[in-house]
PDB file of C-alpha atoms in Angstrom:
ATOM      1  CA  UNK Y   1     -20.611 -26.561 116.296  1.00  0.00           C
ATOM      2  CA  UNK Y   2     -21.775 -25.933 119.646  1.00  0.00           C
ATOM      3  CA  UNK Y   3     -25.346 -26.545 120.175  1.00  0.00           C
ATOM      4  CA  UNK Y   4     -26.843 -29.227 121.645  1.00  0.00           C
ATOM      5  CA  UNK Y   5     -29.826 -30.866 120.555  1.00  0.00           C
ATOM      6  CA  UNK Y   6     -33.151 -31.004 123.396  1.00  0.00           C
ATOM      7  CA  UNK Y   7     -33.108 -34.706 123.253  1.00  0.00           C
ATOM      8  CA  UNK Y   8     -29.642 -34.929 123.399  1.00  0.00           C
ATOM      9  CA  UNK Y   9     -29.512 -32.650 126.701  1.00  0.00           C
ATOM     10  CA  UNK Y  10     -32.557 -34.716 128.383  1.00  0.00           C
ATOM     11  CA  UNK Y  11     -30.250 -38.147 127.832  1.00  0.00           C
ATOM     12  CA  UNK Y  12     -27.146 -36.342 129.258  1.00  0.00           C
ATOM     13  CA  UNK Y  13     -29.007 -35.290 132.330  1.00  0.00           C
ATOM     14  CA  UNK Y  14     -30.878 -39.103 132.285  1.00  0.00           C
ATOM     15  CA  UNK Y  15     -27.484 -40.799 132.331  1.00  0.00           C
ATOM     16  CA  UNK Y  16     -26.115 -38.820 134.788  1.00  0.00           C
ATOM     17  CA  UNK Y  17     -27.889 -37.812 137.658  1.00  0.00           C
ATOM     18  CA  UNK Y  18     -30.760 -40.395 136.806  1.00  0.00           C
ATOM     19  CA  UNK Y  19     -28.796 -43.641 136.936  1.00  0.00           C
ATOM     20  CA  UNK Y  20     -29.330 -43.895 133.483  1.00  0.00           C
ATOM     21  CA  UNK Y  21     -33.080 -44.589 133.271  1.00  0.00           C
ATOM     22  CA  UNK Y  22     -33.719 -44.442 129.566  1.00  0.00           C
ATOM     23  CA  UNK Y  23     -30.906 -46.894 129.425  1.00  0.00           C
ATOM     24  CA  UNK Y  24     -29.010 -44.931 126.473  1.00  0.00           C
ATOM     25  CA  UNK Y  25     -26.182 -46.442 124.692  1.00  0.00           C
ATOM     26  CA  UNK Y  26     -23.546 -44.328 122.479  1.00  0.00           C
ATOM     27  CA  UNK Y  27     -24.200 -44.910 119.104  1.00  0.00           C
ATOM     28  CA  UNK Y  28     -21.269 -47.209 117.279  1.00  0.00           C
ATOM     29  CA  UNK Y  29     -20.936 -44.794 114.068  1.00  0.00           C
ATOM     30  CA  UNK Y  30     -22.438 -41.051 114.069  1.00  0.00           C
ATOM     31  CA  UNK Y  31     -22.906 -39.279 110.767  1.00  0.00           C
ATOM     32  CA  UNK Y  32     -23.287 -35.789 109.435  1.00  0.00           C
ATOM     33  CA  UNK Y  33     -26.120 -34.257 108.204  1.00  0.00           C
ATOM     34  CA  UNK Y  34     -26.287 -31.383 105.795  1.00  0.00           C
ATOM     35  CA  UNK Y  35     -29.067 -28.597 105.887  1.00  0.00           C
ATOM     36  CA  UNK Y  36     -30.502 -25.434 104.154  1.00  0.00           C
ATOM     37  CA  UNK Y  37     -31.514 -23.818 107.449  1.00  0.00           C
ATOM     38  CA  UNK Y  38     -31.211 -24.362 111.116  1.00  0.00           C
ATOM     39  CA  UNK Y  39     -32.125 -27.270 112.414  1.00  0.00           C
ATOM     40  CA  UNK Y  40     -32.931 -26.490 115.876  1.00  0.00           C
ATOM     41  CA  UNK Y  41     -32.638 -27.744 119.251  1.00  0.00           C
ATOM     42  CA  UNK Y  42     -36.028 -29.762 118.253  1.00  0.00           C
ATOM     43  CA  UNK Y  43     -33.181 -31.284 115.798  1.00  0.00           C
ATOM     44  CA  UNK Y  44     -35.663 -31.078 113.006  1.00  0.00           C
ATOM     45  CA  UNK Y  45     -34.446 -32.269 109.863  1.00  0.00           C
ATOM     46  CA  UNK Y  46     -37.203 -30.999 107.299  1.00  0.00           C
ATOM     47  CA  UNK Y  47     -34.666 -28.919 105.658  1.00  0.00           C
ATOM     48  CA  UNK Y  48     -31.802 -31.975 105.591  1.00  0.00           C
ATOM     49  CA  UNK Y  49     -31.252 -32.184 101.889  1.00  0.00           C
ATOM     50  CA  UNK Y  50     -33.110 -35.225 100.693  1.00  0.00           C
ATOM     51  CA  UNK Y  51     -32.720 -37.091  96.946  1.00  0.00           C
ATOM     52  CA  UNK Y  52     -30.248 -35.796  94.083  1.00  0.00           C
ATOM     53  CA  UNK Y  53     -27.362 -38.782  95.526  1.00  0.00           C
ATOM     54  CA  UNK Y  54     -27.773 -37.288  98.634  1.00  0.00           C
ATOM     55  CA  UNK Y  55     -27.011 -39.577 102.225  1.00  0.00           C
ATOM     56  CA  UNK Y  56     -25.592 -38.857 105.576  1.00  0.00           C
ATOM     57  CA  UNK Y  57     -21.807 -39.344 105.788  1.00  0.00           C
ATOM     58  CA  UNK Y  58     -20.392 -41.346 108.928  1.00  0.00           C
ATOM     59  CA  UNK Y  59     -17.736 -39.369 110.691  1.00  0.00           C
ATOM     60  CA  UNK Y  60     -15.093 -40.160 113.448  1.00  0.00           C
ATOM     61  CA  UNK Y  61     -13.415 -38.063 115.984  1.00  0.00           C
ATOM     62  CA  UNK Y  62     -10.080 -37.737 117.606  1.00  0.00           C
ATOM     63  CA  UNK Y  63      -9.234 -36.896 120.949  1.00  0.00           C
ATOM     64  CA  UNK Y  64     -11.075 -34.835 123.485  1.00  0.00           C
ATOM     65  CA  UNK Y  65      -9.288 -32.438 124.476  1.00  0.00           C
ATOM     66  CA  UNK Y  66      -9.490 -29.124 126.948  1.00  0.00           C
ATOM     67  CA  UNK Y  67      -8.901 -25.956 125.562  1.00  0.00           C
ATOM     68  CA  UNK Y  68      -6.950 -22.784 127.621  1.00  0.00           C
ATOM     69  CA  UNK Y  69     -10.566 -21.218 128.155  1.00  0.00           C
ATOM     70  CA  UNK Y  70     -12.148 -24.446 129.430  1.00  0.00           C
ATOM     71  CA  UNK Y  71     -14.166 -25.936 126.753  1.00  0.00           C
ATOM     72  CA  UNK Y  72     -14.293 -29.641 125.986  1.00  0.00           C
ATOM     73  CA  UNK Y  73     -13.597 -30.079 122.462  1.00  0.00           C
ATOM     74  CA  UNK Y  74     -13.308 -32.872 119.789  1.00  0.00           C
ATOM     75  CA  UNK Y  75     -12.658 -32.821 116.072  1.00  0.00           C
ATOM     76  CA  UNK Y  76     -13.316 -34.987 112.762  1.00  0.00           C
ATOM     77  CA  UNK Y  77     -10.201 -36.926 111.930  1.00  0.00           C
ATOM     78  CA  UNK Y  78     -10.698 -37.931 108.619  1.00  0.00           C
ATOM     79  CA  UNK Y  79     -12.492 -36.185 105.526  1.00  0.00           C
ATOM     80  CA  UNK Y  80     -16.273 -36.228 105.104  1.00  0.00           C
ATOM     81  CA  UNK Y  81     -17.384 -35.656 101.649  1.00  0.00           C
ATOM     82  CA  UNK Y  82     -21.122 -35.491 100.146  1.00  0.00           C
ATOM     83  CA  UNK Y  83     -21.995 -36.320  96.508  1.00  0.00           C
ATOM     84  CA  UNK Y  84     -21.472 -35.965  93.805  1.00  0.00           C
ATOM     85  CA  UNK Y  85     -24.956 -34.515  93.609  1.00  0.00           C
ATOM     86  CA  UNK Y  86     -27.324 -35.631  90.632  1.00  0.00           C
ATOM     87  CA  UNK Y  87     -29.127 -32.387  91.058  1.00  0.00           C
ATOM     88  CA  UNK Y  88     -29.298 -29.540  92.819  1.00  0.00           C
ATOM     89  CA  UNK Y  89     -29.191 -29.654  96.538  1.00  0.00           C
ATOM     90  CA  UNK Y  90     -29.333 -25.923  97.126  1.00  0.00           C
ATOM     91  CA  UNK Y  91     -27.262 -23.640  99.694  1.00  0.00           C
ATOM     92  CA  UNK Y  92     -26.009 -25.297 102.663  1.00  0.00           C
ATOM     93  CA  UNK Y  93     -26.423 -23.188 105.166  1.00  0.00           C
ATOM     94  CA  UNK Y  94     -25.989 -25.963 109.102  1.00  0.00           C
ATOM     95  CA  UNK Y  95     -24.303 -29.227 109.542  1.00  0.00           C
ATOM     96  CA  UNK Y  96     -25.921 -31.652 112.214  1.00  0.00           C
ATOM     97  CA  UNK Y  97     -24.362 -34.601 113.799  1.00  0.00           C
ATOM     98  CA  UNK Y  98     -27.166 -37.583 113.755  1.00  0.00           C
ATOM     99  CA  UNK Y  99     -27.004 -41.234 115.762  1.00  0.00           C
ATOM    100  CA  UNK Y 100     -28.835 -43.203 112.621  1.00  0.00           C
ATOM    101  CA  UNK Y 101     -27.568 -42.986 108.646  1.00  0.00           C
ATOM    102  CA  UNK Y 102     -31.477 -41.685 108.255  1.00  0.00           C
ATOM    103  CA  UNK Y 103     -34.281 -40.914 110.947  1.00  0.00           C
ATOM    104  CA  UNK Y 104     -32.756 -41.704 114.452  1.00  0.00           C
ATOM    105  CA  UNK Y 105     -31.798 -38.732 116.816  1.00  0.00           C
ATOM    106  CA  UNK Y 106     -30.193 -35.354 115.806  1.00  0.00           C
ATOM    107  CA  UNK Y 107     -27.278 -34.620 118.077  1.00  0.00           C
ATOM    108  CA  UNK Y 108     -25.269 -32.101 117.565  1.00  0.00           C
ATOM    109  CA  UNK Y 109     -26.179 -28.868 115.060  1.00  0.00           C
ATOM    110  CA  UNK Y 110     -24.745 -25.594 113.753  1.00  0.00           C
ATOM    111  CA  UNK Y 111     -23.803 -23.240 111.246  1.00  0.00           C
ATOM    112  CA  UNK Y 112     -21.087 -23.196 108.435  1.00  0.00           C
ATOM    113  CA  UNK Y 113     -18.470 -20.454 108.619  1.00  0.00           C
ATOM    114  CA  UNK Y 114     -19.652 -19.564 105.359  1.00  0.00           C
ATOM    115  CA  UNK Y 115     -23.161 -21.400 102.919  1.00  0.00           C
ATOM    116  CA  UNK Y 116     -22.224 -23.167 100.422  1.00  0.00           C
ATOM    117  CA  UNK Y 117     -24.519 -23.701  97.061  1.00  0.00           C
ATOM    118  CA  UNK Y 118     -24.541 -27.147  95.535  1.00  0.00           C
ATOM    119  CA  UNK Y 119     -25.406 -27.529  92.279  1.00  0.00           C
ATOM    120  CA  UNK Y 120     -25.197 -30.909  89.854  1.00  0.00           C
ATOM    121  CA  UNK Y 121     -22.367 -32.757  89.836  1.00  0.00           C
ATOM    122  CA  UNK Y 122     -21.065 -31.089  92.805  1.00  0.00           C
ATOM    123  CA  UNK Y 123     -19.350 -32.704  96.071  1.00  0.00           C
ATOM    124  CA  UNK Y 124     -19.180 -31.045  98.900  1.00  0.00           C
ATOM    125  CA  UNK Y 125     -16.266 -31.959 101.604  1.00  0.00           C
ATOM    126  CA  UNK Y 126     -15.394 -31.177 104.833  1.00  0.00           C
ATOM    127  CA  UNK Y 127     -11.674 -31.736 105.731  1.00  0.00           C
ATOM    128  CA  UNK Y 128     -10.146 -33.611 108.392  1.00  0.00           C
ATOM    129  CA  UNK Y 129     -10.358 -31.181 111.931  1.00  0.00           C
ATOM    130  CA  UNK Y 130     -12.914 -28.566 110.367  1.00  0.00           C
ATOM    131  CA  UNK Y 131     -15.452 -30.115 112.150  1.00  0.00           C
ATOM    132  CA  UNK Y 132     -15.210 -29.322 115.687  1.00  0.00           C
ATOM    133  CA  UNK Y 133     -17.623 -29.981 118.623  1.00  0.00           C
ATOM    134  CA  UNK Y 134     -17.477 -28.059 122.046  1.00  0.00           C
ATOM    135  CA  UNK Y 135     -18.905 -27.991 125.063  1.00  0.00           C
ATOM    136  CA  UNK Y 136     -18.162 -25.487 127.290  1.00  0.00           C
TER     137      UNK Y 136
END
């Protein structure tokens, strides 16, 4: 997961070279979002799955580190799992890193290595250190 959402970017540059004018705090818990398309950098979340036992699941991070080609990264450092789902909540196709359990700010977005279909009675779980984000 690489991309950066627009609103996102606009508070980096604020807080940095702006003295902080829109006076933005760091959220105390982030959580994951699931879609069935790409979000955007808008951070749109009219494809998040919605109903069916479906919520955001809060995720933490271990260390930033630098990698040998100069990215900044950070990954989950515990297991995030979804569901079980009381119906279907289709293919999963993104992931999105959000500052609210619902509405708030999208963060971070991007795609799964591979979709995933969730049908009834299905969980779907990402393991500890598969979720990675990087700046470069």
């Amino acid at each position: 997961m690489t991309a950066a959402t627009n609103y996102l970017e606009a508070r980096t540059l604020d807080f940095w070279l702006k003295a902080n004018s829109q006076t933005t705090s760091a959220p105390a818990t982030v959580y994951v979002g699931l879609h069935t398309a790409d979000p955007g950098e808008d951070g749109s979340t009219s494809n998040e799955i919605t109903g069916n036992g479906y919520t955001r699941q809060s995720a933490s991070f271990g260390t930033v580190t630098t990698g040998t080609d100069d990215t900044v990264n950070v990954s989950t450092d515990a297991d995030i799992t979804f569901g079980p789902a009381t119906g279907s909540w289709g293919t999963i196709t993104h992931v999105s890193i959000h500052d609210a359990s619902s509405g708030g700010n999208t963060l971070f977005f991007g795609a799964l290595s591979a979709s995933k279909t969730v049908g009834t009675s299905d969980s779907f779980k990402i393991s500890s250190g598969n979720l990675t984000v990087e700046l470069d």
